[in-house]
PDB file of N, CA and C in Angstrom:
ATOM      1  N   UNK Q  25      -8.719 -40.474 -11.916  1.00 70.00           N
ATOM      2  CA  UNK Q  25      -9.384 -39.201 -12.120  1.00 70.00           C
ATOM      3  C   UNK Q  25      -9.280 -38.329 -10.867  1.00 70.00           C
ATOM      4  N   UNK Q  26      -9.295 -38.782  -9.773  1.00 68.00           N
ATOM      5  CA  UNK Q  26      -9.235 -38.179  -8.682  1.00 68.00           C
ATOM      6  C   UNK Q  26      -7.854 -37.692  -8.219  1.00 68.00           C
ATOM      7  N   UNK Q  27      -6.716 -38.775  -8.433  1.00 77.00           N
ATOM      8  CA  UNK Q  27      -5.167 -38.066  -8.359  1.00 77.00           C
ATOM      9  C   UNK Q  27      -5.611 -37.061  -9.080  1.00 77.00           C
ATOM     10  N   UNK Q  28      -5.637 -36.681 -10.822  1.00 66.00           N
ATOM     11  CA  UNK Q  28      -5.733 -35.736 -11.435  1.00 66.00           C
ATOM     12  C   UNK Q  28      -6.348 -34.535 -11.143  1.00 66.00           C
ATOM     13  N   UNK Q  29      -7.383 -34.501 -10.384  1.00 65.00           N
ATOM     14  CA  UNK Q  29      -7.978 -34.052  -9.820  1.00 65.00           C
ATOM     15  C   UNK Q  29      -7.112 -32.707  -8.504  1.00 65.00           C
ATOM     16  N   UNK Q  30      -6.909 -34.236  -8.017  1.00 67.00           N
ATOM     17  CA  UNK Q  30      -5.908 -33.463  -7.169  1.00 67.00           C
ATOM     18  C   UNK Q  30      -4.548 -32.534  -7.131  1.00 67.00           C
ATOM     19  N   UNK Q  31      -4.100 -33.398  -8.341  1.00 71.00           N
ATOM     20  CA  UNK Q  31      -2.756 -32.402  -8.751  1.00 71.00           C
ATOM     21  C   UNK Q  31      -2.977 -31.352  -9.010  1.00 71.00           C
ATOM     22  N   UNK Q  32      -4.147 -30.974 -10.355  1.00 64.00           N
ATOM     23  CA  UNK Q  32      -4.491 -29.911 -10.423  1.00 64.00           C
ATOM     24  C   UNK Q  32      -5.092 -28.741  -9.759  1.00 64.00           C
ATOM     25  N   UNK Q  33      -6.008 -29.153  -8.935  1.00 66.00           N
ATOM     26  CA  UNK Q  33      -5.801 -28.280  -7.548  1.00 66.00           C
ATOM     27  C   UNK Q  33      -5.182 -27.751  -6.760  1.00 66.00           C
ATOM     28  N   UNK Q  34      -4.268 -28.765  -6.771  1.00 65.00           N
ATOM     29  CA  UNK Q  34      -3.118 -28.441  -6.033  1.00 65.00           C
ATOM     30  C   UNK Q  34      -2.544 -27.349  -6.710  1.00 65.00           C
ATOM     31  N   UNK Q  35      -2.155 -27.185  -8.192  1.00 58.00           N
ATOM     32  CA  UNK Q  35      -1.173 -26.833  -8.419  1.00 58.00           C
ATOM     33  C   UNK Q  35      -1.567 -25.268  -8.786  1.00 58.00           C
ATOM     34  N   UNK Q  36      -3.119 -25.270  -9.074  1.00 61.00           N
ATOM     35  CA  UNK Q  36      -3.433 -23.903  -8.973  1.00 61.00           C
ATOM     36  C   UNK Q  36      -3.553 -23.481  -7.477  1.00 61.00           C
ATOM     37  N   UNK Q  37      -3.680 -23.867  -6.337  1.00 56.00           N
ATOM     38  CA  UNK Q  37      -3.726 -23.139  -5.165  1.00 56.00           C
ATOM     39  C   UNK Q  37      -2.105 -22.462  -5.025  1.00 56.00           C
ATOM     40  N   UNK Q  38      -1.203 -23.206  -5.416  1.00 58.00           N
ATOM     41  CA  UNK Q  38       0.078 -23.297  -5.127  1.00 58.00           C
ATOM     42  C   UNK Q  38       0.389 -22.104  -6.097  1.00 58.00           C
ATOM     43  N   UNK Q  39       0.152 -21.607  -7.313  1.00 54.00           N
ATOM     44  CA  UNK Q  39       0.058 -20.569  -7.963  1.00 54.00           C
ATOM     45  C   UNK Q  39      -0.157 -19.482  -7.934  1.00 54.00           C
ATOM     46  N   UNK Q  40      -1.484 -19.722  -7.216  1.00 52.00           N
ATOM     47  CA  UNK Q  40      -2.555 -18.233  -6.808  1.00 52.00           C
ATOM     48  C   UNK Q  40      -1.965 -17.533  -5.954  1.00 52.00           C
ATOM     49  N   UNK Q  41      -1.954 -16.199  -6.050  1.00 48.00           N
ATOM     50  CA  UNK Q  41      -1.400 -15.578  -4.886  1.00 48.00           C
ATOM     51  C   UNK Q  41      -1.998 -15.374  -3.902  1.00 48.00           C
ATOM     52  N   UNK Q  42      -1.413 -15.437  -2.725  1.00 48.00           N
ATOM     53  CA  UNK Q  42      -2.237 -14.920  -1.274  1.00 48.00           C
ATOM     54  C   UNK Q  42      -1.785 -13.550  -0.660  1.00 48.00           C
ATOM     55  N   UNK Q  43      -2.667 -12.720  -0.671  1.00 49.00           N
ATOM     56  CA  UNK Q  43      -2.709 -11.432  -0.401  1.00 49.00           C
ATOM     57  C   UNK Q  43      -2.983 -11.403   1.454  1.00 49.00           C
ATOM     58  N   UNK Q  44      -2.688 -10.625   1.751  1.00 52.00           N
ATOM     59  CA  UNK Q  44      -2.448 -10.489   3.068  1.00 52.00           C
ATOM     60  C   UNK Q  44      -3.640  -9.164   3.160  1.00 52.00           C
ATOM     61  N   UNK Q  45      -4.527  -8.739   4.200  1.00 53.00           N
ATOM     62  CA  UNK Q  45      -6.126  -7.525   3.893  1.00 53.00           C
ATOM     63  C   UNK Q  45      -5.225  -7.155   5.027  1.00 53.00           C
ATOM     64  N   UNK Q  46      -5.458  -5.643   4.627  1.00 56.00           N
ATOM     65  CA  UNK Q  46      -5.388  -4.736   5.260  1.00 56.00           C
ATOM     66  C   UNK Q  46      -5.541  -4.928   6.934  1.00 56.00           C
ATOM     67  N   UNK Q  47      -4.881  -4.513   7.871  1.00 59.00           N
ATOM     68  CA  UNK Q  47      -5.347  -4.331   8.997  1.00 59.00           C
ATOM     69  C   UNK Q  47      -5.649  -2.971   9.711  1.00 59.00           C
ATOM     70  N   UNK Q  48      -6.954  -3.229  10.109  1.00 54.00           N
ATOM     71  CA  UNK Q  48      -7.088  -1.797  10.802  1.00 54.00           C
ATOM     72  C   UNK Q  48      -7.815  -1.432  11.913  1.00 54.00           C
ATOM     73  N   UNK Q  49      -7.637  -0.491  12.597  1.00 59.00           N
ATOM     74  CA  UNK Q  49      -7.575   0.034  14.170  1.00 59.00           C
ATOM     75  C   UNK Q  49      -8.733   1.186  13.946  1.00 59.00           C
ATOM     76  N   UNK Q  50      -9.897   1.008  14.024  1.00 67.00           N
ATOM     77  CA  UNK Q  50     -10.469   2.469  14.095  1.00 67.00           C
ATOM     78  C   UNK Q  50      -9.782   3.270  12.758  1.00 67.00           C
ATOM     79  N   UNK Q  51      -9.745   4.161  13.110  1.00 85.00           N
ATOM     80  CA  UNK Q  51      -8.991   5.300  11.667  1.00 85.00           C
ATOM     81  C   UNK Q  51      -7.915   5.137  11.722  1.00 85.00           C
ATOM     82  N   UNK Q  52      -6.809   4.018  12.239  1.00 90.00           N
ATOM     83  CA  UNK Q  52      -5.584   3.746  11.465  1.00 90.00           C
ATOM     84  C   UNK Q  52      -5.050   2.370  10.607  1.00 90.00           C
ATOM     85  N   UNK Q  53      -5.146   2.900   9.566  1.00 90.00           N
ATOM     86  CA  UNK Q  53      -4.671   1.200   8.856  1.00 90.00           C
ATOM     87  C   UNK Q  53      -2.871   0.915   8.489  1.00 90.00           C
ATOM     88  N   UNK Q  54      -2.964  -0.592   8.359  1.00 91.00           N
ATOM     89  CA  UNK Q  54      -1.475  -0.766   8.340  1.00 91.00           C
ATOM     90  C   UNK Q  54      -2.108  -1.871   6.849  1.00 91.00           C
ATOM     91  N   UNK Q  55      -0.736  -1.682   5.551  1.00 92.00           N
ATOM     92  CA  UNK Q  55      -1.023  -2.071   4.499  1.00 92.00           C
ATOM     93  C   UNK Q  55       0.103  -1.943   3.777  1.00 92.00           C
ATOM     94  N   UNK Q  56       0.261  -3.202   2.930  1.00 94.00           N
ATOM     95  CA  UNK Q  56       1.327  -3.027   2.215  1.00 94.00           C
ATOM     96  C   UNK Q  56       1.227  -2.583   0.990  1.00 94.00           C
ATOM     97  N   UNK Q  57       1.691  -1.625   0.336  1.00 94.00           N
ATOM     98  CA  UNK Q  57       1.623  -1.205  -0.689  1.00 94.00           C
ATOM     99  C   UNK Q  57       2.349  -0.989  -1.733  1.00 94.00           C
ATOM    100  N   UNK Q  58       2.321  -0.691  -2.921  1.00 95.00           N
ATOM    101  CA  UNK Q  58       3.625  -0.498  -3.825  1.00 95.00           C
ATOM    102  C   UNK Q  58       3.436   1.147  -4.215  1.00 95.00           C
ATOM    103  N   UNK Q  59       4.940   1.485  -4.220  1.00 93.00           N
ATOM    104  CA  UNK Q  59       4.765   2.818  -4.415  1.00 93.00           C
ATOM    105  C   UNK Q  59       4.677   2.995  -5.954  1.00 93.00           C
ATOM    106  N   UNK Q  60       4.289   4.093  -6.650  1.00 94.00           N
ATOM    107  CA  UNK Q  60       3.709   4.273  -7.845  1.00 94.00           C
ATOM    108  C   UNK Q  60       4.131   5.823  -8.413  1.00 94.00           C
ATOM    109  N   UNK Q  61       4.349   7.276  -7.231  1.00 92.00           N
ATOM    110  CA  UNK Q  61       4.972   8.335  -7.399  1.00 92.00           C
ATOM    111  C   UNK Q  61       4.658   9.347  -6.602  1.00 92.00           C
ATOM    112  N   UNK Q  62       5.146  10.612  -6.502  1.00 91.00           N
ATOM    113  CA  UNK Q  62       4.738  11.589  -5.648  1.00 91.00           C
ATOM    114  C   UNK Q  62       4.637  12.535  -5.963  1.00 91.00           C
ATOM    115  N   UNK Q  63       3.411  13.638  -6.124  1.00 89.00           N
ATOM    116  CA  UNK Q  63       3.715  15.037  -6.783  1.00 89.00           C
ATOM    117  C   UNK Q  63       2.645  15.582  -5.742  1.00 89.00           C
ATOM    118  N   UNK Q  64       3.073  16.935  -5.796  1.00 85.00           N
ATOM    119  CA  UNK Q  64       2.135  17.945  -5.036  1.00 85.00           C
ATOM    120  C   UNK Q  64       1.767  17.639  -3.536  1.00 85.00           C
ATOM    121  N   UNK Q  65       2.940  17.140  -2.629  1.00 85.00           N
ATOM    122  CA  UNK Q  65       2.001  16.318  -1.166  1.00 85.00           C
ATOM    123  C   UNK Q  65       1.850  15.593  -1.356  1.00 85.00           C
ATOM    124  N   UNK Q  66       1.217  14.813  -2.402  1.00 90.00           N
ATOM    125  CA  UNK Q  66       0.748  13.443  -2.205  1.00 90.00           C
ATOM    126  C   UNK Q  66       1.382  12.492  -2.867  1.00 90.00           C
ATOM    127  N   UNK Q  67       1.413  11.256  -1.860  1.00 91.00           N
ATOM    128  CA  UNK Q  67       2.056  10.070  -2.758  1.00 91.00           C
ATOM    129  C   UNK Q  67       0.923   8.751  -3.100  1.00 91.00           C
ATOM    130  N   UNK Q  68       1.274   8.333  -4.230  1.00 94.00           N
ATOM    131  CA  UNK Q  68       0.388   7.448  -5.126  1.00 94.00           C
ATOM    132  C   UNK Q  68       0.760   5.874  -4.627  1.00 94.00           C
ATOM    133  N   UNK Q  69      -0.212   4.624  -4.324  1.00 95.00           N
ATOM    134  CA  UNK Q  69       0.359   3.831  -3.807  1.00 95.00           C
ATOM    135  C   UNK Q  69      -0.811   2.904  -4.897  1.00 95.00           C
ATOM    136  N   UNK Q  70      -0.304   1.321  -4.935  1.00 94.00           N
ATOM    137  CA  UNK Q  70      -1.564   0.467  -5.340  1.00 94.00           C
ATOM    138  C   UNK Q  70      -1.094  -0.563  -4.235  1.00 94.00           C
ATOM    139  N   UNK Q  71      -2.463  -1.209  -3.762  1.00 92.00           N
ATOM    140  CA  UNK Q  71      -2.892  -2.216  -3.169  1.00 92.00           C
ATOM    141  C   UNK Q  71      -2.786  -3.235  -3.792  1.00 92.00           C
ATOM    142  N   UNK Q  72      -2.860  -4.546  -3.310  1.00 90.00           N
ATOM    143  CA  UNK Q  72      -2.761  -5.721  -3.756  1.00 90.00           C
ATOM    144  C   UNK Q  72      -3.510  -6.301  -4.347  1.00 90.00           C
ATOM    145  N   UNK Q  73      -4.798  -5.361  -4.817  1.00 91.00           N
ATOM    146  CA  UNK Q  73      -6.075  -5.541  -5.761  1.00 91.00           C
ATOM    147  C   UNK Q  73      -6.261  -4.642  -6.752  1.00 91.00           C
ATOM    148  N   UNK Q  74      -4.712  -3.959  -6.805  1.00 91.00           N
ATOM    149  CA  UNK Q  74      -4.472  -2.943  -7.505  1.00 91.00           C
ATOM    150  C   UNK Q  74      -5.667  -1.923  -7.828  1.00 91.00           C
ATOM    151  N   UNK Q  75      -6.044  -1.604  -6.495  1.00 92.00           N
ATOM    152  CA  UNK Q  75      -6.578  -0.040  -6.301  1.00 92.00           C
ATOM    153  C   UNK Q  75      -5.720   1.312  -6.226  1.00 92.00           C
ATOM    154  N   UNK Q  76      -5.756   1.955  -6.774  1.00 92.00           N
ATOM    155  CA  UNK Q  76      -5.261   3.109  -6.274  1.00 92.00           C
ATOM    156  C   UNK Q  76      -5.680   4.228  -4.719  1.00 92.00           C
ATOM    157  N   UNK Q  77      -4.345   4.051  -3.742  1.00 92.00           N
ATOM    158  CA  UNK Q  77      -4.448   4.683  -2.716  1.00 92.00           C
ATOM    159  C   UNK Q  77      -3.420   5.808  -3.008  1.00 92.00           C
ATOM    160  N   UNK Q  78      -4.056   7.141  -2.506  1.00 93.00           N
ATOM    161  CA  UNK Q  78      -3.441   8.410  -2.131  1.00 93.00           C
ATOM    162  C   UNK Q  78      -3.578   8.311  -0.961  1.00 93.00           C
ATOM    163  N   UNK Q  79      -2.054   9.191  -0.679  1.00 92.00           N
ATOM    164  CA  UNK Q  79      -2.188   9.170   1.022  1.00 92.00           C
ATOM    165  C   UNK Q  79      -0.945  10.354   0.775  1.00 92.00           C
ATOM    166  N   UNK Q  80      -1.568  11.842   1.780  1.00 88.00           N
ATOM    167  CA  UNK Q  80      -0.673  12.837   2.477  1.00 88.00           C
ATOM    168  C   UNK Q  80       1.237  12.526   3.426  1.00 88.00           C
ATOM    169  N   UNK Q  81       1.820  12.956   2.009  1.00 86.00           N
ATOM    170  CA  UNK Q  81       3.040  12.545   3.010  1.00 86.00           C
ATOM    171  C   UNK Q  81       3.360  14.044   3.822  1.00 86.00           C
ATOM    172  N   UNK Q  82       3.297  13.564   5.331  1.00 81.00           N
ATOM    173  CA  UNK Q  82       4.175  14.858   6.247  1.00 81.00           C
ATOM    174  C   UNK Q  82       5.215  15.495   5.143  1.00 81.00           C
ATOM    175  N   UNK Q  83       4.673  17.292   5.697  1.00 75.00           N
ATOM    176  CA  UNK Q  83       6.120  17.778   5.237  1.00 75.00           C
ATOM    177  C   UNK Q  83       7.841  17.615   6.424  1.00 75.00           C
ATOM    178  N   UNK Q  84       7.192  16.933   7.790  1.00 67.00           N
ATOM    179  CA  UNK Q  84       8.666  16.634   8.893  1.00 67.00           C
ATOM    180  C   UNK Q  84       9.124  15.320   8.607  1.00 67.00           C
ATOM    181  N   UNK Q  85       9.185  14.561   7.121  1.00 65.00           N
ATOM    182  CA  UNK Q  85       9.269  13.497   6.952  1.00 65.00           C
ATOM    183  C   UNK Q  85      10.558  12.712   7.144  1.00 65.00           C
ATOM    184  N   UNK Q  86      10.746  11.638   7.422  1.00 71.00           N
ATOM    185  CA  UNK Q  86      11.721  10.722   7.721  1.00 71.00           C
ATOM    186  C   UNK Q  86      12.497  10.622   6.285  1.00 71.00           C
ATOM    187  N   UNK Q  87      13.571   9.840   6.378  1.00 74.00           N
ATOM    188  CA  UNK Q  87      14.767   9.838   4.793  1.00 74.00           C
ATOM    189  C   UNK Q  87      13.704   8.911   3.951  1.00 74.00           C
ATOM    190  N   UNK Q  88      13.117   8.010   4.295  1.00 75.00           N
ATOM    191  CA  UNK Q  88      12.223   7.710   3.691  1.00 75.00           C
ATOM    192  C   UNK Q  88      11.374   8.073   2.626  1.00 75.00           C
ATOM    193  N   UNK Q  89      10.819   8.905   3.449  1.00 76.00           N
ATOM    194  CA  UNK Q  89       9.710   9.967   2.898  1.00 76.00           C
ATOM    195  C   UNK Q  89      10.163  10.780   1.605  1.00 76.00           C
ATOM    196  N   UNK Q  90      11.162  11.715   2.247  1.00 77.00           N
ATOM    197  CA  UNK Q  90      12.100  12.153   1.362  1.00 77.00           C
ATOM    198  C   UNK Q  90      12.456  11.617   0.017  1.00 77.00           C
ATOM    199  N   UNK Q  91      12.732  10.028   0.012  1.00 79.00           N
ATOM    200  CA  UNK Q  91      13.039   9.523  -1.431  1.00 79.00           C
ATOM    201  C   UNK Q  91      11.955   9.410  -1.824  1.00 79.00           C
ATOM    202  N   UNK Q  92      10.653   9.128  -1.249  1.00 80.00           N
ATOM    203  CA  UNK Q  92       9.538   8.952  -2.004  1.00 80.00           C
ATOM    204  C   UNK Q  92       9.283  10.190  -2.952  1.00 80.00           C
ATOM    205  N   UNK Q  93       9.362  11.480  -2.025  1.00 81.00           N
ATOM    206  CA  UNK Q  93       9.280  12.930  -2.735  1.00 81.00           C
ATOM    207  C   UNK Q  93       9.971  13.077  -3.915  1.00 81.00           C
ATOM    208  N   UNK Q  94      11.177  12.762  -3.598  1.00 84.00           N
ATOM    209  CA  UNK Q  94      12.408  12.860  -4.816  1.00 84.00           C
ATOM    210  C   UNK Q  94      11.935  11.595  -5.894  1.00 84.00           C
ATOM    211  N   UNK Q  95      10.963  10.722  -5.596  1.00 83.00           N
ATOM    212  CA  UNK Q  95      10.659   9.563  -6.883  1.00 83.00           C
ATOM    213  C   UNK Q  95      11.786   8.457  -6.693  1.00 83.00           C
ATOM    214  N   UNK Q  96      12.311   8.440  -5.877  1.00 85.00           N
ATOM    215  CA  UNK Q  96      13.629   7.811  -6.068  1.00 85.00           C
ATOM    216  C   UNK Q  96      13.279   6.039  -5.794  1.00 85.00           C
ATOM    217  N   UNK Q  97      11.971   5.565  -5.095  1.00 89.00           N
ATOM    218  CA  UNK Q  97      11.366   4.026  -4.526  1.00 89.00           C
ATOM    219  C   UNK Q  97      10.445   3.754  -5.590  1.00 89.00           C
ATOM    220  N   UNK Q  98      10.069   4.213  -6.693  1.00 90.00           N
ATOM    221  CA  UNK Q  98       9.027   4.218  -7.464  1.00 90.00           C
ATOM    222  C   UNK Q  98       9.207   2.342  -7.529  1.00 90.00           C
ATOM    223  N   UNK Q  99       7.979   1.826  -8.019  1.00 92.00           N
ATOM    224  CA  UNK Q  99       8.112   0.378  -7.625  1.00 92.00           C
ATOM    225  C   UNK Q  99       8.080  -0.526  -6.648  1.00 92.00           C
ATOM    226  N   UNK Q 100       8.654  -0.058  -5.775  1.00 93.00           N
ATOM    227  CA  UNK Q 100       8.891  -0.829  -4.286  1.00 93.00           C
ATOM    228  C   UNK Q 100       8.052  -1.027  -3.561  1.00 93.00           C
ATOM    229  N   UNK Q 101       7.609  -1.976  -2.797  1.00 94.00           N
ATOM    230  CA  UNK Q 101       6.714  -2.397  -1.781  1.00 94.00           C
ATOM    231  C   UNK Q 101       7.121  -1.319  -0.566  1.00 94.00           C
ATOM    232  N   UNK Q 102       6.345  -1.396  -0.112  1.00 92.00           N
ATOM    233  CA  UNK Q 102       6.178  -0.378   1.372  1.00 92.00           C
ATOM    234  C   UNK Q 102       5.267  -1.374   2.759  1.00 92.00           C
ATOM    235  N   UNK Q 103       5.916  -1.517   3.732  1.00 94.00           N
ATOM    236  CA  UNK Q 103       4.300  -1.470   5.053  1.00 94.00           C
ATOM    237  C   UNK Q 103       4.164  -0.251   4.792  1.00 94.00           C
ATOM    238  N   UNK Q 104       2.954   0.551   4.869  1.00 92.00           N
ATOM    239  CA  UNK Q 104       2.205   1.922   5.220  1.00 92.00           C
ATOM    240  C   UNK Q 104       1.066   1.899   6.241  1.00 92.00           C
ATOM    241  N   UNK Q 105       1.580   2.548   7.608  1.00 92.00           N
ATOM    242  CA  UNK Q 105       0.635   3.345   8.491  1.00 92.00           C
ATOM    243  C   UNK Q 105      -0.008   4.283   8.103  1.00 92.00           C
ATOM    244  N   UNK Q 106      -1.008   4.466   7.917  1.00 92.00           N
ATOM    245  CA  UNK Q 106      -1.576   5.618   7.494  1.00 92.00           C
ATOM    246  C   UNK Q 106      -2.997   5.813   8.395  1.00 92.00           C
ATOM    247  N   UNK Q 107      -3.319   7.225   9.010  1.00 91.00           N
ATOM    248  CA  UNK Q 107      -4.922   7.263   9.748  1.00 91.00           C
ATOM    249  C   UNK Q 107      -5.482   8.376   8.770  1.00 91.00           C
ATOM    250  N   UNK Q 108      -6.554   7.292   8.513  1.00 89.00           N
ATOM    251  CA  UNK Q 108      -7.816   7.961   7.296  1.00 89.00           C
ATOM    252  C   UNK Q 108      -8.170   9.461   7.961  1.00 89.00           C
ATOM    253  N   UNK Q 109      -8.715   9.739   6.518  1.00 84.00           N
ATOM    254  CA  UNK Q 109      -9.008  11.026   6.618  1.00 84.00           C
ATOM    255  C   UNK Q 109     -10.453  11.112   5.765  1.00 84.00           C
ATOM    256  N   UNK Q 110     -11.198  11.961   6.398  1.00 79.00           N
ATOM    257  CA  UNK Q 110     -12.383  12.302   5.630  1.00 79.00           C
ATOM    258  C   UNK Q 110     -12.154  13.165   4.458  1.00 79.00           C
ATOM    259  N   UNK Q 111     -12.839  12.465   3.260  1.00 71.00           N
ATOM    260  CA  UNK Q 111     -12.939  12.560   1.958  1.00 71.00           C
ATOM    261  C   UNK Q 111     -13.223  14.199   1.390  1.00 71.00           C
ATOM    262  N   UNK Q 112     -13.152  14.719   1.377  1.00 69.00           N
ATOM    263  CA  UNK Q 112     -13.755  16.138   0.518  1.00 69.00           C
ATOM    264  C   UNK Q 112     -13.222  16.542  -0.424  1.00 69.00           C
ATOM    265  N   UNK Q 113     -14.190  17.777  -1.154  1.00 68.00           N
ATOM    266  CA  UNK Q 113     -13.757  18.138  -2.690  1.00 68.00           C
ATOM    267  C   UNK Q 113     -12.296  18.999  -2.344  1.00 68.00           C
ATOM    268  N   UNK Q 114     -11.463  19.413  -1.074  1.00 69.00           N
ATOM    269  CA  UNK Q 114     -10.425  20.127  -1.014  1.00 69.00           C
ATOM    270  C   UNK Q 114      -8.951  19.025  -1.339  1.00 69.00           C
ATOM    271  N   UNK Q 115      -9.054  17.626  -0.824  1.00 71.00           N
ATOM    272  CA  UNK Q 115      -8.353  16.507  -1.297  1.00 71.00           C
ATOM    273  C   UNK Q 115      -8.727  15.047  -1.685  1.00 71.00           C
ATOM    274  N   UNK Q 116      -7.663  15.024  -2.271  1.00 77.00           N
ATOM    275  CA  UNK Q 116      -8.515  13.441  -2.805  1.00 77.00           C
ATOM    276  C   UNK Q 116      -7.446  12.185  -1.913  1.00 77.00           C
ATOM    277  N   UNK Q 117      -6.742  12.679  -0.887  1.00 85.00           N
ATOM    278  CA  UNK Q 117      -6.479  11.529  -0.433  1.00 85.00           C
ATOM    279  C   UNK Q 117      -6.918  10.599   0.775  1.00 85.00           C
ATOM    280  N   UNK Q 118      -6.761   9.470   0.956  1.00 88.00           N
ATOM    281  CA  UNK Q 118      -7.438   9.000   2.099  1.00 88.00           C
ATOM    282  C   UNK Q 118      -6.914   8.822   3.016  1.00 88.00           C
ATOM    283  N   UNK Q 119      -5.707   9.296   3.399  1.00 90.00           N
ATOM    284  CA  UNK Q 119      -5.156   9.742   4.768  1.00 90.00           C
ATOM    285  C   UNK Q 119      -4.138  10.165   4.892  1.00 90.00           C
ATOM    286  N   UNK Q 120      -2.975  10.139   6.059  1.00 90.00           N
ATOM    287  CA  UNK Q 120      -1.960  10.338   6.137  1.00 90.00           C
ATOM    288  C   UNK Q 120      -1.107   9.384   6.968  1.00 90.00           C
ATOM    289  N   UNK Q 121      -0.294   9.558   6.028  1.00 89.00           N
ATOM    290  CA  UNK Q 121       1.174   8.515   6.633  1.00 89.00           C
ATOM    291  C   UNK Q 121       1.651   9.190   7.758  1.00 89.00           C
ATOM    292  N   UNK Q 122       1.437   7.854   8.586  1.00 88.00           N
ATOM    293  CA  UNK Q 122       1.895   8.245   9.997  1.00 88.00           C
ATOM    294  C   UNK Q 122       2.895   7.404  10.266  1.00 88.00           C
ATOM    295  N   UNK Q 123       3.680   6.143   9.496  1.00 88.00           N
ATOM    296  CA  UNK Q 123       4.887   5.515   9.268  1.00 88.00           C
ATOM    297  C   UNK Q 123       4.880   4.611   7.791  1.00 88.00           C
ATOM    298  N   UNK Q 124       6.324   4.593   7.470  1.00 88.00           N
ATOM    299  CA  UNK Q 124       6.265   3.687   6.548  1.00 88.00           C
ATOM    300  C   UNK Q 124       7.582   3.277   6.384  1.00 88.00           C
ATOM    301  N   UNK Q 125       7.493   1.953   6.042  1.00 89.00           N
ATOM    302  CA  UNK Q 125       8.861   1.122   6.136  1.00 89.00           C
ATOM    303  C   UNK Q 125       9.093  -0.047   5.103  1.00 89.00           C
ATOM    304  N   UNK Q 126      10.013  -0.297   4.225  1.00 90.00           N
ATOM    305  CA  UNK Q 126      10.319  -1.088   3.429  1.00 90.00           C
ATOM    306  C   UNK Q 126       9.672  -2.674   3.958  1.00 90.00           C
ATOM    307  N   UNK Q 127       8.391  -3.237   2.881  1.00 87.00           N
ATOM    308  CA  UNK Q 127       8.455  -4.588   3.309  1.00 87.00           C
ATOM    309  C   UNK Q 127       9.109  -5.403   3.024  1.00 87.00           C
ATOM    310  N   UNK Q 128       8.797  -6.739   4.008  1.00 75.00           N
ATOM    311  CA  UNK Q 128       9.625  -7.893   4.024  1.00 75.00           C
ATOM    312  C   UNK Q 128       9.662  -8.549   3.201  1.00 75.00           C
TER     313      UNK Q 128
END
């Protein structure tokens, strides 16, 4: 009973996914995200608890950036730098990308 026990434990830990939390600096966080689309400035991201994050892409943006604008990464994992931004009724996003780079 106890092998059994064990296998099965085992075999759901070995299943479950392990999410990696956010790291963050004061008002800058680093997070991996999946991209989801971009309209109007802003690009749409979900978290690994599948929240929805908005975050301000620069208009001096890197080629990167650029395909995000054009829709062209839709799907793809991202690292995202981003330093928060205070919330108000003028935007709804929670910060701005200050780097972002294909994850590993």
């Amino acid at each position: 009973m106890k092998t059994l026990l064990a296998i099965f434990s085992t075999l759901i830990l070995g299943f479950s996914s392990i999410h990696e939390m956010p790291t963050s600096n004061d008002d800058v966080v680093i997070d991996t995200l999946t991209f989801d689309g971009y309209e109007g400035e802003y690009a749409f991201f979900t978290n690994c608890s599948d929240e929805a994050i908005v975050l301000l892409v620069p208009s001096q943006g890197d080629k990167l950036s650029k395909k995000l604008v054009q829709n062209k990464v839709t799907g793809n994992h991202f690292q995202v730098q981003y330093k928060k931004t205070k919330m108000d009724e003028d935007t709804s996003a929670l910060g701005i990308i200050i780097n972002i780079e294909p994850a590993e």
